[in-house]
Tab-separated table of C-alpha atoms in Angstrom:
chain	number	residue	atom	x	y	z
A	1	MET	CA	-20.004	21.578	-9.289
A	2	GLU	CA	-21.726	19.506	-6.610
A	3	LEU	CA	-20.148	19.373	-3.336
A	4	LYS	CA	-19.773	15.553	-3.295
A	5	ILE	CA	-17.497	15.993	-6.659
A	6	LYS	CA	-15.519	18.381	-5.111
A	7	GLN	CA	-14.893	16.133	-2.063
A	8	ARG	CA	-14.109	12.974	-4.473
A	9	ILE	CA	-11.442	15.110	-6.349
A	10	ALA	CA	-9.800	16.272	-3.098
A	11	LEU	CA	-9.723	12.839	-1.528
A	12	SER	CA	-8.392	11.395	-5.109
A	13	THR	CA	-5.701	13.935	-4.825
A	14	TYR	CA	-4.693	12.747	-1.355
A	15	PHE	CA	-4.689	9.055	-2.698
A	16	PHE	CA	-2.691	10.165	-5.701
A	17	LEU	CA	0.047	11.864	-3.543
A	18	SER	CA	0.254	9.187	-1.101
A	19	GLY	CA	1.067	6.695	-3.917
A	20	LEU	CA	3.539	9.076	-5.664
A	21	CYS	CA	5.322	9.552	-2.290
A	22	PHE	CA	5.447	6.050	-1.415
A	23	ALA	CA	6.617	4.695	-5.027
A	24	THR	CA	9.315	7.344	-4.766
A	25	TRP	CA	10.585	6.160	-1.609
A	26	ALA	CA	10.330	2.469	-2.773
A	27	SER	CA	11.927	2.934	-6.116
A	28	ARG	CA	14.921	4.482	-4.559
A	29	ILE	CA	15.694	1.532	-2.183
A	30	PRO	CA	18.274	0.116	-4.463
A	31	THR	CA	20.043	3.728	-4.419
A	32	ILE	CA	19.948	3.601	-0.581
A	33	LYS	CA	21.196	0.098	-0.451
A	34	THR	CA	24.357	0.738	-2.642
A	35	PHE	CA	24.882	4.012	-0.844
A	36	PHE	CA	25.222	2.418	2.699
A	37	ASN	CA	26.708	-0.982	1.105
A	38	PHE	CA	23.670	-3.146	2.686
A	39	ASN	CA	23.746	-6.621	2.107
A	40	GLU	CA	20.174	-8.155	1.738
A	41	ALA	CA	20.132	-9.076	5.457
A	42	GLU	CA	21.143	-5.490	6.651
A	43	LEU	CA	18.509	-3.997	4.094
A	44	GLY	CA	15.715	-6.222	5.463
A	45	THR	CA	16.646	-5.090	9.300
A	46	VAL	CA	16.462	-1.472	7.898
A	47	LEU	CA	13.035	-2.135	6.238
A	48	LEU	CA	11.713	-3.459	9.692
A	49	ALA	CA	11.553	0.232	10.786
A	50	MET	CA	8.511	0.814	8.569
A	51	PRO	CA	6.248	-1.835	10.135
A	52	ILE	CA	7.494	-1.450	13.613
A	53	ALA	CA	6.687	2.459	13.326
A	54	SER	CA	3.384	1.722	11.624
A	55	MET	CA	2.618	-0.678	14.816
A	56	ILE	CA	3.483	2.185	17.186
A	57	GLY	CA	1.012	4.294	15.354
A	58	LEU	CA	-1.763	1.945	15.899
A	59	PRO	CA	-3.287	3.216	19.382
A	60	ILE	CA	-2.774	6.789	18.166
A	61	SER	CA	-4.826	6.172	14.648
A	62	GLY	CA	-7.360	4.369	16.716
A	63	TRP	CA	-7.753	7.342	19.084
A	64	ILE	CA	-7.702	9.765	16.380
A	65	VAL	CA	-10.755	8.095	14.418
A	66	SER	CA	-12.588	8.009	17.666
A	67	LYS	CA	-12.099	11.623	18.664
A	68	PHE	CA	-11.767	13.679	15.578
A	69	ASN	CA	-13.051	14.137	11.910
A	70	SER	CA	-10.548	12.733	9.563
A	71	ARG	CA	-9.822	16.030	7.635
A	72	GLY	CA	-7.470	17.787	10.162
A	73	PRO	CA	-5.324	14.626	11.007
A	74	LEU	CA	-5.421	13.953	7.200
A	75	LEU	CA	-3.633	17.234	6.281
A	76	ILE	CA	-1.357	17.068	9.356
A	77	SER	CA	0.025	13.683	8.993
A	78	PHE	CA	0.484	14.448	5.153
A	79	ILE	CA	2.789	17.380	6.060
A	80	PHE	CA	5.014	15.401	8.241
A	81	PHE	CA	4.974	12.355	5.654
A	82	ALA	CA	6.185	14.673	3.059
A	83	ILE	CA	9.038	16.144	5.449
A	84	ALA	CA	9.904	12.697	6.500
A	85	LEU	CA	10.342	11.792	2.721
A	86	LEU	CA	12.826	14.773	2.243
A	87	PHE	CA	14.778	13.479	5.368
A	88	ILE	CA	15.156	9.941	4.014
A	89	GLY	CA	16.931	11.585	0.945
A	90	TYR	CA	19.454	13.535	3.009
A	91	ALA	CA	20.098	10.777	5.593
A	92	LYS	CA	23.814	10.056	5.840
A	93	THR	CA	23.992	7.715	8.504
A	94	SER	CA	22.231	4.420	9.236
A	95	PHE	CA	20.468	5.832	12.466
A	96	LEU	CA	19.261	8.956	10.749
A	97	LEU	CA	18.071	6.685	7.768
A	98	VAL	CA	16.201	4.672	10.153
A	99	ALA	CA	14.790	7.599	12.091
A	100	ALA	CA	13.524	9.282	8.723
A	101	ILE	CA	11.938	5.928	7.584
A	102	SER	CA	10.166	5.390	10.873
A	103	ALA	CA	8.777	8.792	10.656
A	104	PHE	CA	7.628	8.266	7.054
A	105	ALA	CA	5.792	5.015	8.061
A	106	PHE	CA	4.204	6.465	11.158
A	107	PHE	CA	2.565	9.325	9.472
A	108	MET	CA	1.770	6.999	6.532
A	109	ARG	CA	-0.263	4.692	8.798
A	110	ILE	CA	-2.475	7.916	10.150
A	111	LEU	CA	-2.995	9.292	6.641
A	112	ASN	CA	-3.892	5.844	5.165
A	113	ILE	CA	-6.558	5.453	7.927
A	114	ALA	CA	-7.993	8.881	7.463
A	115	MET	CA	-8.097	8.516	3.454
A	116	ASN	CA	-9.620	5.170	3.675
A	117	ALA	CA	-12.231	6.276	6.370
A	118	GLN	CA	-13.153	8.940	4.150
A	119	SER	CA	-13.600	6.978	1.091
A	120	ILE	CA	-16.318	4.810	2.701
A	121	THR	CA	-18.068	7.408	4.236
A	122	LEU	CA	-18.131	9.202	0.670
A	123	GLN	CA	-18.979	6.008	-1.017
A	124	LYS	CA	-22.680	6.281	0.589
A	125	LYS	CA	-22.974	9.603	-1.474
A	126	PHE	CA	-22.758	7.688	-4.583
A	127	LYS	CA	-24.932	4.722	-6.062
A	128	LYS	CA	-22.140	3.399	-7.945
A	129	LYS	CA	-18.777	1.665	-6.091
A	130	ILE	CA	-16.130	4.293	-6.252
A	131	VAL	CA	-13.612	2.854	-3.629
A	132	SER	CA	-11.655	1.052	-6.150
A	133	SER	CA	-11.121	4.123	-8.087
A	134	PHE	CA	-9.383	5.921	-5.148
A	135	HIS	CA	-7.055	2.838	-4.909
A	136	GLY	CA	-6.522	3.143	-8.636
A	137	LEU	CA	-5.376	6.793	-8.348
A	138	TRP	CA	-3.037	5.640	-5.482
A	139	SER	CA	-1.470	3.035	-7.781
A	140	THR	CA	-1.426	5.803	-10.557
A	141	GLY	CA	0.420	8.041	-8.374
A	142	GLY	CA	2.986	5.399	-7.659
A	143	LEU	CA	3.196	4.704	-11.404
A	144	ILE	CA	4.030	8.387	-11.916
A	145	GLY	CA	6.384	8.381	-9.072
A	146	VAL	CA	8.164	5.059	-10.277
A	147	GLY	CA	8.270	6.770	-13.932
A	148	TYR	CA	9.647	9.920	-12.476
A	149	SER	CA	12.259	7.783	-10.479
A	150	THR	CA	13.201	6.004	-13.643
A	151	LEU	CA	13.801	9.207	-15.398
A	152	MET	CA	15.854	10.526	-12.299
A	153	VAL	CA	18.079	7.293	-12.242
A	154	LYS	CA	18.794	7.555	-16.080
A	155	THR	CA	19.576	11.052	-15.851
A	156	GLY	CA	21.749	10.656	-12.732
A	157	VAL	CA	19.898	13.179	-10.532
A	158	SER	CA	20.791	12.550	-6.840
A	159	ILE	CA	18.169	11.143	-4.412
A	160	GLU	CA	18.563	14.414	-2.359
A	161	HIS	CA	17.194	16.763	-5.321
A	162	HIS	CA	14.635	14.086	-6.281
A	163	LEU	CA	13.007	13.650	-3.122
A	164	LEU	CA	13.175	17.362	-2.398
A	165	GLN	CA	11.121	18.041	-5.678
A	166	ILE	CA	8.254	15.428	-4.603
A	167	SER	CA	8.155	16.791	-0.877
A	168	ILE	CA	7.844	20.448	-1.998
A	169	LEU	CA	5.070	19.407	-4.567
A	170	THR	CA	3.331	17.320	-2.053
A	171	LEU	CA	3.217	19.906	0.650
A	172	ILE	CA	1.789	22.751	-1.673
A	173	ILE	CA	-1.062	20.398	-3.228
A	174	THR	CA	-2.421	18.808	-0.073
A	175	THR	CA	-2.634	22.296	1.430
A	176	ILE	CA	-4.930	23.050	-1.312
A	177	ALA	CA	-6.970	19.816	-1.333
A	178	TYR	CA	-7.663	20.363	2.345
A	179	PHE	CA	-10.226	23.050	1.717
A	180	TYR	CA	-12.249	20.843	-0.438
A	181	SER	CA	-11.979	17.522	1.558
A	182	LEU	CA	-14.845	15.754	3.439
A	183	LYS	CA	-15.966	17.466	6.647
A	184	ASP	CA	-17.961	16.173	9.702
A	185	ASP	CA	-17.360	12.428	9.011
A	186	LYS	CA	-16.720	11.244	12.433
A	187	SER	CA	-18.895	8.100	13.294
A	188	THR	CA	-20.882	8.411	16.563
A	189	THR	CA	-21.063	4.492	17.317
A	190	GLY	CA	-18.497	1.701	16.826
A	191	ASN	CA	-15.423	3.822	17.726
A	192	LYS	CA	-14.076	1.776	20.795
A	193	LEU	CA	-11.695	-1.023	20.189
A	194	ILE	CA	-13.259	-4.020	21.822
A	195	PHE	CA	-10.734	-6.494	23.479
A	196	GLY	CA	-11.416	-10.279	23.770
A	197	LYS	CA	-12.370	-12.849	21.287
A	198	PRO	CA	-11.898	-11.358	17.849
A	199	ASP	CA	-14.750	-10.809	15.651
A	200	PRO	CA	-14.560	-13.483	13.164
A	201	PHE	CA	-15.643	-11.342	10.210
A	202	ILE	CA	-12.794	-8.709	11.069
A	203	PHE	CA	-10.343	-11.528	11.660
A	204	TYR	CA	-10.762	-13.102	8.192
A	205	LEU	CA	-10.562	-9.654	6.477
A	206	GLY	CA	-7.420	-9.010	8.497
A	207	LEU	CA	-5.814	-12.209	7.377
A	208	LEU	CA	-6.738	-11.518	3.883
A	209	VAL	CA	-4.940	-8.014	4.190
A	210	PHE	CA	-2.045	-9.816	5.698
A	211	PHE	CA	-1.151	-11.878	2.875
A	212	ALA	CA	-1.916	-9.289	0.337
A	213	ALA	CA	0.393	-7.112	2.151
A	214	VAL	CA	3.286	-9.740	2.242
A	215	CYS	CA	2.924	-9.764	-1.723
A	216	GLU	CA	2.200	-6.209	-2.357
A	217	GLY	CA	4.650	-4.802	0.229
A	218	GLY	CA	7.468	-7.328	-1.005
A	219	MET	CA	6.875	-6.141	-4.331
A	220	PHE	CA	7.473	-2.463	-3.412
A	221	ASP	CA	10.417	-3.125	-1.455
A	222	TRP	CA	12.164	-5.964	-3.609
A	223	SER	CA	11.128	-5.703	-7.147
A	224	GLY	CA	13.883	-3.020	-7.811
A	225	VAL	CA	16.447	-5.134	-6.205
A	226	TYR	CA	15.339	-8.524	-8.035
A	227	PHE	CA	15.660	-6.567	-11.385
A	228	LYS	CA	19.077	-5.234	-10.459
A	229	GLU	CA	20.547	-8.502	-9.104
A	230	VAL	CA	18.794	-11.253	-10.481
A	231	ILE	CA	17.756	-10.076	-13.755
A	232	LYS	CA	20.898	-7.878	-14.040
A	233	GLU	CA	19.161	-4.915	-15.401
A	234	ASP	CA	21.020	-1.345	-14.806
A	235	VAL	CA	17.694	0.531	-15.119
A	236	PHE	CA	16.265	-1.538	-12.052
A	237	THR	CA	12.997	0.509	-11.858
A	238	TYR	CA	11.506	-1.236	-15.015
A	239	GLY	CA	10.009	-4.202	-13.191
A	240	TYR	CA	8.618	-1.903	-10.373
A	241	LEU	CA	7.303	0.473	-13.090
A	242	LEU	CA	5.240	-2.352	-14.902
A	243	PHE	CA	4.020	-3.755	-11.674
A	244	MET	CA	2.604	-0.357	-10.663
A	245	THR	CA	1.236	0.124	-14.219
A	246	CYS	CA	-0.653	-3.027	-14.423
A	247	MET	CA	-1.838	-2.542	-10.769
A	248	ALA	CA	-3.173	1.085	-11.506
A	249	ILE	CA	-5.027	0.048	-14.831
A	250	SER	CA	-6.570	-2.954	-13.066
A	251	ARG	CA	-7.794	-1.043	-10.023
A	252	PHE	CA	-9.930	1.157	-12.507
A	253	PHE	CA	-11.584	-1.825	-13.698
A	254	SER	CA	-11.936	-3.705	-10.285
A	255	ASP	CA	-15.439	-2.228	-9.271
A	256	ARG	CA	-16.747	-3.589	-12.501
A	257	LEU	CA	-14.987	-7.104	-12.080
A	258	MET	CA	-16.480	-7.396	-8.564
A	259	ASP	CA	-19.925	-6.546	-9.744
A	260	PHE	CA	-19.434	-9.047	-12.703
A	261	ILE	CA	-18.115	-12.077	-11.193
A	262	GLY	CA	-18.759	-11.400	-7.455
A	263	MET	CA	-16.005	-10.868	-4.667
A	264	PRO	CA	-15.392	-14.652	-3.873
A	265	LYS	CA	-14.371	-15.249	-7.539
A	266	THR	CA	-12.275	-12.152	-7.685
A	267	PHE	CA	-10.359	-13.292	-4.625
A	268	ILE	CA	-9.752	-16.564	-6.440
A	269	LEU	CA	-8.522	-14.978	-9.643
A	270	SER	CA	-6.319	-12.432	-7.824
A	271	ALA	CA	-4.472	-15.432	-6.049
A	272	VAL	CA	-3.915	-17.306	-9.336
A	273	LEU	CA	-2.485	-14.299	-10.930
A	274	ILE	CA	-0.121	-13.545	-7.984
A	275	ALA	CA	1.383	-17.095	-7.741
A	276	SER	CA	1.549	-17.630	-11.756
A	277	GLY	CA	3.209	-14.279	-12.053
A	278	ILE	CA	5.861	-14.753	-9.441
A	279	PHE	CA	6.343	-18.585	-10.474
A	280	THR	CA	7.127	-17.087	-13.982
A	281	ALA	CA	9.631	-14.669	-12.778
A	282	ILE	CA	11.505	-17.230	-10.907
A	283	VAL	CA	11.503	-20.015	-13.219
A	284	PHE	CA	12.567	-17.600	-16.191
A	285	PRO	CA	14.680	-15.056	-14.518
A	286	THR	CA	15.251	-12.828	-17.824
A	287	PHE	CA	14.057	-9.505	-18.716
A	288	TRP	CA	10.775	-10.225	-20.790
A	289	PRO	CA	9.452	-13.066	-18.676
A	290	ALA	CA	10.019	-11.198	-15.418
A	291	LEU	CA	8.112	-8.116	-16.835
A	292	ILE	CA	5.334	-10.260	-17.659
A	293	GLY	CA	5.385	-12.030	-14.506
A	294	PHE	CA	5.359	-8.599	-12.365
A	295	CYS	CA	2.667	-7.479	-14.623
A	296	LEU	CA	0.393	-10.400	-13.730
A	297	VAL	CA	1.365	-9.939	-9.859
A	298	GLY	CA	0.346	-6.137	-10.320
A	299	ILE	CA	-3.200	-7.476	-12.060
A	300	GLY	CA	-3.627	-9.857	-9.179
A	301	THR	CA	-2.932	-7.544	-6.014
A	302	ALA	CA	-4.958	-4.761	-7.526
A	303	PRO	CA	-8.410	-5.641	-6.053
A	304	ILE	CA	-7.598	-7.125	-2.725
A	305	PHE	CA	-7.231	-3.824	-0.632
A	306	PRO	CA	-10.447	-2.072	-2.096
A	307	MET	CA	-12.551	-5.308	-1.571
A	308	THR	CA	-11.376	-5.727	1.942
A	309	PHE	CA	-11.929	-1.897	2.779
A	310	ILE	CA	-15.686	-2.222	1.161
A	311	LEU	CA	-16.465	-5.342	3.343
A	312	ALA	CA	-14.760	-3.573	6.380
A	313	GLY	CA	-17.346	-0.649	5.942
A	314	THR	CA	-20.132	-3.375	6.245
A	315	SER	CA	-18.926	-4.364	9.781
A	316	ASN	CA	-22.011	-4.542	12.491
A	317	LYS	CA	-19.513	-3.942	15.153
A	318	TYR	CA	-17.123	-1.225	14.384
A	319	SER	CA	-17.324	2.110	12.451
A	320	PRO	CA	-15.533	2.325	9.113
A	321	GLY	CA	-12.583	4.038	10.393
A	322	MET	CA	-12.097	1.584	13.481
A	323	ALA	CA	-12.731	-1.303	11.186
A	324	ILE	CA	-10.066	-0.313	8.809
A	325	SER	CA	-7.745	0.738	11.472
A	326	ILE	CA	-7.950	-2.944	12.955
A	327	ILE	CA	-7.597	-4.823	9.725
A	328	ALA	CA	-4.737	-2.491	8.639
A	329	THR	CA	-2.869	-3.797	11.527
A	330	TYR	CA	-2.900	-7.245	9.859
A	331	GLY	CA	-1.340	-5.357	6.995
A	332	ILE	CA	1.308	-4.093	9.053
A	333	LEU	CA	2.035	-7.327	10.396
A	334	GLY	CA	2.388	-8.618	6.834
A	335	MET	CA	4.705	-5.872	5.849
A	336	LEU	CA	6.622	-6.636	9.464
A	337	ILE	CA	7.171	-10.279	8.400
A	338	GLY	CA	7.264	-10.248	4.558
A	339	PRO	CA	9.874	-7.893	3.348
A	340	PRO	CA	12.508	-8.237	6.121
A	341	LEU	CA	11.961	-12.279	5.678
A	342	ILE	CA	12.651	-12.075	2.068
A	343	GLY	CA	15.915	-10.237	2.915
A	344	TYR	CA	16.885	-12.913	5.432
A	345	LEU	CA	16.033	-15.920	2.936
A	346	ALA	CA	17.628	-13.901	0.162
A	347	HIS	CA	20.921	-13.865	2.226
A	348	ALA	CA	20.721	-17.492	2.963
A	349	VAL	CA	19.560	-19.137	-0.425
A	350	GLY	CA	19.366	-16.372	-2.809
A	351	LEU	CA	16.773	-13.626	-3.799
A	352	LYS	CA	15.221	-15.620	-6.586
A	353	TYR	CA	14.450	-18.548	-4.290
A	354	ALA	CA	13.305	-16.096	-1.433
A	355	PHE	CA	10.491	-14.967	-3.898
A	356	TYR	CA	8.445	-18.284	-3.262
A	357	ILE	CA	7.248	-16.530	-0.159
A	358	PHE	CA	4.884	-14.402	-2.561
A	359	VAL	CA	3.586	-17.835	-4.123
A	360	VAL	CA	2.563	-19.279	-0.978
A	361	SER	CA	1.126	-15.843	0.287
A	362	GLY	CA	-0.910	-15.360	-2.904
A	363	LEU	CA	-2.255	-18.842	-2.866
A	364	SER	CA	-3.297	-18.585	0.743
A	365	LEU	CA	-5.778	-15.848	-0.353
A	366	ILE	CA	-8.003	-18.711	-1.836
A	367	PRO	CA	-8.916	-20.670	1.564
A	368	PHE	CA	-9.209	-17.728	3.683
A	369	SER	CA	-11.528	-15.813	1.485
A	370	GLN	CA	-13.822	-18.572	1.173
A	371	PHE	CA	-13.790	-18.960	4.927
A	372	LEU	CA	-14.915	-15.291	5.035
A	373	PHE	CA	-17.852	-15.618	2.578
A	374	ARG	CA	-19.106	-18.682	4.363
A	375	TYR	CA	-19.210	-16.854	7.646
A	376	GLN	CA	-20.892	-13.986	6.200
A	377	LYS	CA	-23.509	-16.094	4.718
A	378	LYS	CA	-24.019	-18.031	7.821
A	379	VAL	CA	-24.622	-14.888	10.024
A	380	THR	CA	-26.763	-12.837	7.499
């Protein structure tokens, strides 16, 4: 087997396990909400721990991509990521829960930068686009995670035993994948963060990631709660499961879609699907319409992150790792603002009406994506 194929399989494994672990945590949020008896505002405050911890990880992830190859930090961050997931399951006080969630988000920040930097470097060894396939495997891991979580909920398996199983599996497989992962991918230029007036190209990419993060992160954190409290479905993971299914399937076709209609039109299509999907779930808050709506949102959000990371790799100012680190910060801001804002609005006006935030964020992708491509055309 060619070396680049082994490296692709190893990196695919990391993406898959990252999605698996994240979806395992996200699908158990309603369980945590019930155990601690949180209201929507209190849950929104607890969820703030993730983006805040990720922001703290910004200078560290930037330093790592400028000083090291991604291989070692990727393994180390994955080990602590899995351990933090385990501690979320065993946390019995609000303080320990927030601490575990913070550690989970901190190490997820580092491994995400390392994985996506590797994907841009590995892309150069292949003629066809492969970046979206990695994100498709992340979504597939998420899909498997939600499906398994659904089984755990239906059979009454405790959150402790559930998260323990996923953590052990992750520790074993990531250690094996390390021996086949990409080596010597450190960039020699563009590794320093330049302060001052922001680069317009990176700024527009960051805004697109911001709005995508509001939608995607909000669906991760609140779709289960929406199905439990608005749709009144006891198996509350159904909506999240279909959302992840549609996202995973769509991401495996995103590269072809980009080649067929181009990135500008793909951003517009994504925006329309997100807005129409959320609107359907709000206006018709019953089981089947909400499922269809969440499906449309999954299809719509699927291409956005792969497209922005592909474009980040073409930056003339920064290396791929540094460019991804910068635009990922905008995504963290989206996570910082979006899910907690949904919680506060839900507490004030109801969760159903709070979901209009996703409609606005989805439609915002249209003007800012067009600004990006006009600027790109202007400077080339």
